[in-house]
PDB file of C-alpha atoms in Angstrom:
ATOM      1  CA  UNK A1292    -100.878  42.177 -96.988  1.00 74.00           C
ATOM      2  CA  UNK A1293     -97.521  43.835 -96.511  1.00 71.00           C
ATOM      3  CA  UNK A1294     -99.006  47.168 -96.539  1.00 71.00           C
ATOM      4  CA  UNK A1295    -101.877  46.344 -94.449  1.00 73.00           C
ATOM      5  CA  UNK A1296    -100.305  44.996 -91.525  1.00 75.00           C
ATOM      6  CA  UNK A1297     -97.193  47.192 -91.462  1.00 72.00           C
ATOM      7  CA  UNK A1298     -99.537  50.261 -91.245  1.00 71.00           C
ATOM      8  CA  UNK A1299    -102.390  48.901 -88.906  1.00 73.00           C
ATOM      9  CA  UNK A1300    -103.054  51.126 -86.116  1.00 72.00           C
ATOM     10  CA  UNK A1301    -101.013  54.142 -87.679  1.00 70.00           C
ATOM     11  CA  UNK A1302    -102.389  57.239 -86.057  1.00 69.00           C
ATOM     12  CA  UNK A1303     -99.712  59.973 -86.150  1.00 66.00           C
ATOM     13  CA  UNK A1304     -98.780  61.741 -89.103  1.00 67.00           C
ATOM     14  CA  UNK A1305     -94.914  61.989 -87.989  1.00 68.00           C
ATOM     15  CA  UNK A1306     -94.757  58.191 -87.316  1.00 69.00           C
ATOM     16  CA  UNK A1307     -92.025  56.238 -89.389  1.00 69.00           C
ATOM     17  CA  UNK A1308     -95.173  53.887 -90.374  1.00 70.00           C
ATOM     18  CA  UNK A1309     -96.994  56.654 -91.603  1.00 70.00           C
ATOM     19  CA  UNK A1310     -93.912  57.854 -93.819  1.00 70.00           C
ATOM     20  CA  UNK A1311     -93.984  54.183 -95.344  1.00 72.00           C
ATOM     21  CA  UNK A1312     -97.765  54.546 -95.941  1.00 70.00           C
ATOM     22  CA  UNK A1313     -97.748  57.635 -97.933  1.00 73.00           C
ATOM     23  CA  UNK A1314     -93.989  57.686 -99.026  1.00 74.00           C
ATOM     24  CA  UNK A1315     -91.390  55.851-100.325  1.00 76.00           C
ATOM     25  CA  UNK A1316     -93.106  55.468-103.878  1.00 82.00           C
ATOM     26  CA  UNK A1317     -89.978  53.808-105.778  1.00 88.00           C
ATOM     27  CA  UNK A1318     -89.661  51.107-103.419  1.00 84.00           C
ATOM     28  CA  UNK A1319     -93.397  50.184-103.424  1.00 81.00           C
ATOM     29  CA  UNK A1320     -93.588  49.883-107.153  1.00 89.00           C
ATOM     30  CA  UNK A1321     -90.389  47.587-107.135  1.00 91.00           C
ATOM     31  CA  UNK A1322     -92.224  45.525-104.720  1.00 86.00           C
ATOM     32  CA  UNK A1323     -95.355  45.703-106.864  1.00 87.00           C
ATOM     33  CA  UNK A1324     -93.366  44.309-109.863  1.00 92.00           C
ATOM     34  CA  UNK A1325     -91.875  41.811-108.003  1.00 90.00           C
ATOM     35  CA  UNK A1326     -95.418  40.276-106.285  1.00 86.00           C
ATOM     36  CA  UNK A1327     -96.420  40.562-110.044  1.00 89.00           C
ATOM     37  CA  UNK A1328     -93.609  38.753-111.635  1.00 91.00           C
ATOM     38  CA  UNK A1329     -93.184  36.077-108.701  1.00 88.00           C
ATOM     39  CA  UNK A1330     -95.924  33.848-109.369  1.00 85.00           C
ATOM     40  CA  UNK A1331     -94.674  32.937-112.874  1.00 89.00           C
ATOM     41  CA  UNK A1332     -91.656  31.480-111.114  1.00 89.00           C
ATOM     42  CA  UNK A1333     -93.603  29.139-108.909  1.00 87.00           C
ATOM     43  CA  UNK A1334     -94.109  25.173-109.162  1.00 89.00           C
ATOM     44  CA  UNK A1335     -97.679  24.575-110.606  1.00 87.00           C
ATOM     45  CA  UNK A1336     -98.397  22.533-107.667  1.00 89.00           C
ATOM     46  CA  UNK A1337     -97.700  25.367-105.125  1.00 89.00           C
ATOM     47  CA  UNK A1338    -100.464  27.322-107.537  1.00 86.00           C
ATOM     48  CA  UNK A1339    -102.913  24.715-107.386  1.00 88.00           C
ATOM     49  CA  UNK A1340    -102.703  25.140-103.556  1.00 90.00           C
ATOM     50  CA  UNK A1341    -103.235  28.578-103.878  1.00 86.00           C
ATOM     51  CA  UNK A1342    -106.117  28.208-105.698  1.00 86.00           C
ATOM     52  CA  UNK A1343    -107.585  25.743-103.161  1.00 87.00           C
ATOM     53  CA  UNK A1344    -106.779  28.627-100.246  1.00 88.00           C
ATOM     54  CA  UNK A1345    -108.086  31.367-102.354  1.00 88.00           C
ATOM     55  CA  UNK A1346    -111.638  29.964-101.961  1.00 87.00           C
ATOM     56  CA  UNK A1347    -111.656  30.782 -98.299  1.00 89.00           C
ATOM     57  CA  UNK A1348    -110.041  33.867 -99.151  1.00 87.00           C
ATOM     58  CA  UNK A1349    -112.905  34.537-101.454  1.00 87.00           C
ATOM     59  CA  UNK A1350    -115.500  33.887 -99.033  1.00 87.00           C
ATOM     60  CA  UNK A1351    -113.740  35.702 -96.503  1.00 90.00           C
ATOM     61  CA  UNK A1352    -114.009  38.809 -99.105  1.00 89.00           C
ATOM     62  CA  UNK A1353    -117.366  38.331 -99.822  1.00 88.00           C
ATOM     63  CA  UNK A1354    -118.520  38.326 -95.766  1.00 90.00           C
ATOM     64  CA  UNK A1355    -116.437  41.661 -95.392  1.00 90.00           C
ATOM     65  CA  UNK A1356    -118.075  42.963 -98.744  1.00 90.00           C
ATOM     66  CA  UNK A1357    -121.372  42.071 -97.272  1.00 88.00           C
ATOM     67  CA  UNK A1358    -120.809  44.127 -93.956  1.00 91.00           C
ATOM     68  CA  UNK A1359    -119.514  46.745 -95.696  1.00 91.00           C
ATOM     69  CA  UNK A1360    -122.719  47.350 -97.825  1.00 90.00           C
ATOM     70  CA  UNK A1361    -125.217  46.733 -95.049  1.00 89.00           C
ATOM     71  CA  UNK A1362    -123.084  49.440 -93.088  1.00 91.00           C
ATOM     72  CA  UNK A1363    -123.454  51.749 -96.271  1.00 91.00           C
ATOM     73  CA  UNK A1364    -127.123  50.872 -96.976  1.00 89.00           C
ATOM     74  CA  UNK A1365    -127.835  51.817 -93.254  1.00 86.00           C
ATOM     75  CA  UNK A1366    -125.866  54.694 -93.433  1.00 89.00           C
ATOM     76  CA  UNK A1367    -128.237  55.997 -96.280  1.00 87.00           C
ATOM     77  CA  UNK A1368    -131.238  54.953 -94.534  1.00 83.00           C
ATOM     78  CA  UNK A1369    -130.155  56.933 -91.345  1.00 83.00           C
ATOM     79  CA  UNK A1370    -129.162  60.110 -93.583  1.00 84.00           C
ATOM     80  CA  UNK A1371    -132.384  59.915 -95.696  1.00 82.00           C
ATOM     81  CA  UNK A1372    -134.478  59.439 -92.136  1.00 76.00           C
ATOM     82  CA  UNK A1373    -132.617  62.436 -90.744  1.00 78.00           C
ATOM     83  CA  UNK A1374    -134.077  64.925 -93.416  1.00 76.00           C
ATOM     84  CA  UNK A1375    -137.710  63.263 -93.005  1.00 70.00           C
ATOM     85  CA  UNK A1376    -139.965  64.723 -95.618  1.00 72.00           C
ATOM     86  CA  UNK A1377    -137.492  66.373 -97.813  1.00 79.00           C
ATOM     87  CA  UNK A1378    -136.216  62.985 -99.151  1.00 80.00           C
ATOM     88  CA  UNK A1379    -139.042  60.980 -99.312  1.00 83.00           C
ATOM     89  CA  UNK A1380    -139.635  61.349-102.802  1.00 87.00           C
ATOM     90  CA  UNK A1381    -136.124  60.872-103.497  1.00 86.00           C
ATOM     91  CA  UNK A1382    -135.974  57.513-101.335  1.00 86.00           C
ATOM     92  CA  UNK A1383    -139.347  56.182-103.270  1.00 89.00           C
ATOM     93  CA  UNK A1384    -137.741  56.830-106.547  1.00 92.00           C
ATOM     94  CA  UNK A1385    -134.752  55.230-105.867  1.00 91.00           C
ATOM     95  CA  UNK A1386    -136.245  51.942-104.325  1.00 91.00           C
ATOM     96  CA  UNK A1387    -138.467  51.556-107.107  1.00 94.00           C
ATOM     97  CA  UNK A1388    -135.957  51.793-109.440  1.00 96.00           C
ATOM     98  CA  UNK A1389    -133.679  49.183-107.558  1.00 95.00           C
ATOM     99  CA  UNK A1390    -136.750  46.646-107.293  1.00 95.00           C
ATOM    100  CA  UNK A1391    -137.639  46.872-111.176  1.00 96.00           C
ATOM    101  CA  UNK A1392    -133.470  46.582-111.900  1.00 96.00           C
ATOM    102  CA  UNK A1393    -133.830  43.368-109.211  1.00 95.00           C
ATOM    103  CA  UNK A1394    -137.023  41.944-111.198  1.00 95.00           C
ATOM    104  CA  UNK A1395    -135.567  42.663-114.457  1.00 96.00           C
ATOM    105  CA  UNK A1396    -132.502  40.810-113.720  1.00 95.00           C
ATOM    106  CA  UNK A1397    -134.175  37.889-112.317  1.00 95.00           C
ATOM    107  CA  UNK A1398    -136.454  37.820-115.374  1.00 94.00           C
ATOM    108  CA  UNK A1399    -133.059  37.732-117.673  1.00 93.00           C
ATOM    109  CA  UNK A1400    -131.398  35.010-115.286  1.00 92.00           C
ATOM    110  CA  UNK A1401    -133.971  32.689-115.686  1.00 91.00           C
ATOM    111  CA  UNK A1402    -134.193  33.464-119.679  1.00 90.00           C
ATOM    112  CA  UNK A1403    -130.802  33.126-120.073  1.00 88.00           C
ATOM    113  CA  UNK A1404    -129.370  30.639-117.523  1.00 87.00           C
ATOM    114  CA  UNK A1405    -132.236  28.469-116.988  1.00 85.00           C
ATOM    115  CA  UNK A1406    -133.623  28.249-120.424  1.00 81.00           C
ATOM    116  CA  UNK A1407    -134.387  24.304-119.710  1.00 81.00           C
ATOM    117  CA  UNK A1408    -136.292  22.719-116.950  1.00 77.00           C
ATOM    118  CA  UNK A1409    -133.188  20.493-116.509  1.00 76.00           C
ATOM    119  CA  UNK A1410    -130.863  23.537-115.286  1.00 78.00           C
ATOM    120  CA  UNK A1411    -131.986  22.686-111.844  1.00 85.00           C
ATOM    121  CA  UNK A1412    -129.114  24.277-109.879  1.00 85.00           C
ATOM    122  CA  UNK A1413    -129.387  27.870-111.687  1.00 87.00           C
ATOM    123  CA  UNK A1414    -133.259  27.815-111.102  1.00 89.00           C
ATOM    124  CA  UNK A1415    -132.526  27.007-107.244  1.00 91.00           C
ATOM    125  CA  UNK A1416    -129.985  29.697-107.015  1.00 91.00           C
ATOM    126  CA  UNK A1417    -132.389  32.214-109.191  1.00 92.00           C
ATOM    127  CA  UNK A1418    -135.471  31.428-107.132  1.00 93.00           C
ATOM    128  CA  UNK A1419    -133.787  31.493-103.681  1.00 93.00           C
ATOM    129  CA  UNK A1420    -132.536  35.146-104.936  1.00 94.00           C
ATOM    130  CA  UNK A1421    -136.177  36.017-105.640  1.00 94.00           C
ATOM    131  CA  UNK A1422    -137.569  34.394-102.317  1.00 95.00           C
ATOM    132  CA  UNK A1423    -134.379  36.279-100.359  1.00 93.00           C
ATOM    133  CA  UNK A1424    -135.619  39.437-102.168  1.00 93.00           C
ATOM    134  CA  UNK A1425    -139.494  39.043-100.969  1.00 94.00           C
ATOM    135  CA  UNK A1426    -138.365  37.991 -97.225  1.00 94.00           C
ATOM    136  CA  UNK A1427    -135.963  41.086 -96.724  1.00 91.00           C
ATOM    137  CA  UNK A1428    -138.778  42.988 -98.112  1.00 91.00           C
ATOM    138  CA  UNK A1429    -141.457  41.512 -95.616  1.00 92.00           C
ATOM    139  CA  UNK A1430    -139.016  41.749 -92.891  1.00 91.00           C
ATOM    140  CA  UNK A1431    -138.108  45.399 -93.766  1.00 88.00           C
ATOM    141  CA  UNK A1432    -141.807  46.362 -93.717  1.00 88.00           C
ATOM    142  CA  UNK A1433    -142.812  44.236 -90.855  1.00 87.00           C
ATOM    143  CA  UNK A1434    -144.434  46.929 -88.019  1.00 84.00           C
ATOM    144  CA  UNK A1435    -141.705  45.876 -85.473  1.00 86.00           C
ATOM    145  CA  UNK A1436    -138.668  46.457 -87.820  1.00 80.00           C
ATOM    146  CA  UNK A1437    -140.395  49.491 -89.674  1.00 79.00           C
ATOM    147  CA  UNK A1438    -137.032  50.047 -91.931  1.00 78.00           C
ATOM    148  CA  UNK A1439    -138.957  51.184 -95.114  1.00 80.00           C
ATOM    149  CA  UNK A1440    -138.283  49.799 -98.565  1.00 86.00           C
ATOM    150  CA  UNK A1441    -134.902  51.754 -99.694  1.00 87.00           C
ATOM    151  CA  UNK A1442    -132.811  49.157 -97.505  1.00 88.00           C
ATOM    152  CA  UNK A1443    -134.242  45.533 -98.972  1.00 90.00           C
ATOM    153  CA  UNK A1444    -134.395  47.317-102.619  1.00 92.00           C
ATOM    154  CA  UNK A1445    -130.409  48.294-102.049  1.00 92.00           C
ATOM    155  CA  UNK A1446    -129.521  45.048-100.550  1.00 92.00           C
ATOM    156  CA  UNK A1447    -131.645  43.078-103.240  1.00 93.00           C
ATOM    157  CA  UNK A1448    -129.430  44.682-105.988  1.00 94.00           C
ATOM    158  CA  UNK A1449    -126.499  43.515-104.322  1.00 92.00           C
ATOM    159  CA  UNK A1450    -127.767  40.095-104.133  1.00 93.00           C
ATOM    160  CA  UNK A1451    -129.033  40.027-107.676  1.00 95.00           C
ATOM    161  CA  UNK A1452    -125.501  41.120-108.691  1.00 93.00           C
ATOM    162  CA  UNK A1453    -123.923  38.325-106.685  1.00 90.00           C
ATOM    163  CA  UNK A1454    -126.431  35.497-108.174  1.00 91.00           C
ATOM    164  CA  UNK A1455    -125.909  37.030-111.934  1.00 92.00           C
ATOM    165  CA  UNK A1456    -121.927  36.972-111.196  1.00 89.00           C
ATOM    166  CA  UNK A1457    -122.224  33.255-110.304  1.00 86.00           C
ATOM    167  CA  UNK A1458    -124.286  32.490-113.225  1.00 86.00           C
ATOM    168  CA  UNK A1459    -121.856  34.338-115.723  1.00 86.00           C
ATOM    169  CA  UNK A1460    -118.647  32.413-114.146  1.00 79.00           C
ATOM    170  CA  UNK A1461    -120.650  29.062-114.162  1.00 72.00           C
ATOM    171  CA  UNK A1462    -121.737  30.314-117.847  1.00 62.00           C
ATOM    172  CA  UNK A1463    -117.883  30.703-118.566  1.00 59.00           C
ATOM    173  CA  UNK A1464    -116.642  27.606-117.053  1.00 56.00           C
ATOM    174  CA  UNK A1465    -118.765  25.489-119.334  1.00 55.00           C
ATOM    175  CA  UNK A1466    -117.684  27.241-122.616  1.00 49.00           C
ATOM    176  CA  UNK A1467    -114.551  25.293-122.817  1.00 51.00           C
ATOM    177  CA  UNK A1468    -116.805  21.880-122.541  1.00 48.00           C
ATOM    178  CA  UNK A1469    -119.251  23.194-125.446  1.00 47.00           C
ATOM    179  CA  UNK A1470    -116.246  24.382-127.605  1.00 47.00           C
ATOM    180  CA  UNK A1471    -114.891  20.736-127.636  1.00 51.00           C
ATOM    181  CA  UNK A1472    -117.975  19.212-128.142  1.00 48.00           C
ATOM    182  CA  UNK A1473    -118.835  21.267-131.326  1.00 47.00           C
ATOM    183  CA  UNK A1474    -115.309  20.705-132.240  1.00 48.00           C
ATOM    184  CA  UNK A1475    -115.539  17.234-132.363  1.00 50.00           C
ATOM    185  CA  UNK A1476    -119.102  16.296-133.385  1.00 46.00           C
TER     186      UNK A1476
END
């Protein structure tokens, strides 16, 4: 954050803030080491407060990442549209691969993270991801939008990745509980 706020709106190469941005490496390395070691000196209560605040930061990060991903996919789609017929076979292959990976990922999530019918939360999110993929494809292929299948295919990859990451995180959080159960039984 220090680097971000201190170099925002730096336009000229000879400006003092640009020298800070592209130089002064010894000071930046010292600041980096201090920021790495500083949290170990903080009391436990402050770390817990930071943990709660970081949930908000994670949501903001996901929102920024989503916007960046949408802009990137739109840029690829525009680039392929500019080249017309020469790029169509490549778009079809990439979209087909994207949809296949999405479907394989969703099937594997059903098998690994929702093997029992009582895994309702996992079933809800995996099914929601599948429905979202279908909605994105339907909207993209609608005659008024006519965006093709590349955009929803690539965005589907991202949503399947997010769902998979959430399932993995939840799976890792339950491991200590399972270990304690097996240890004492």
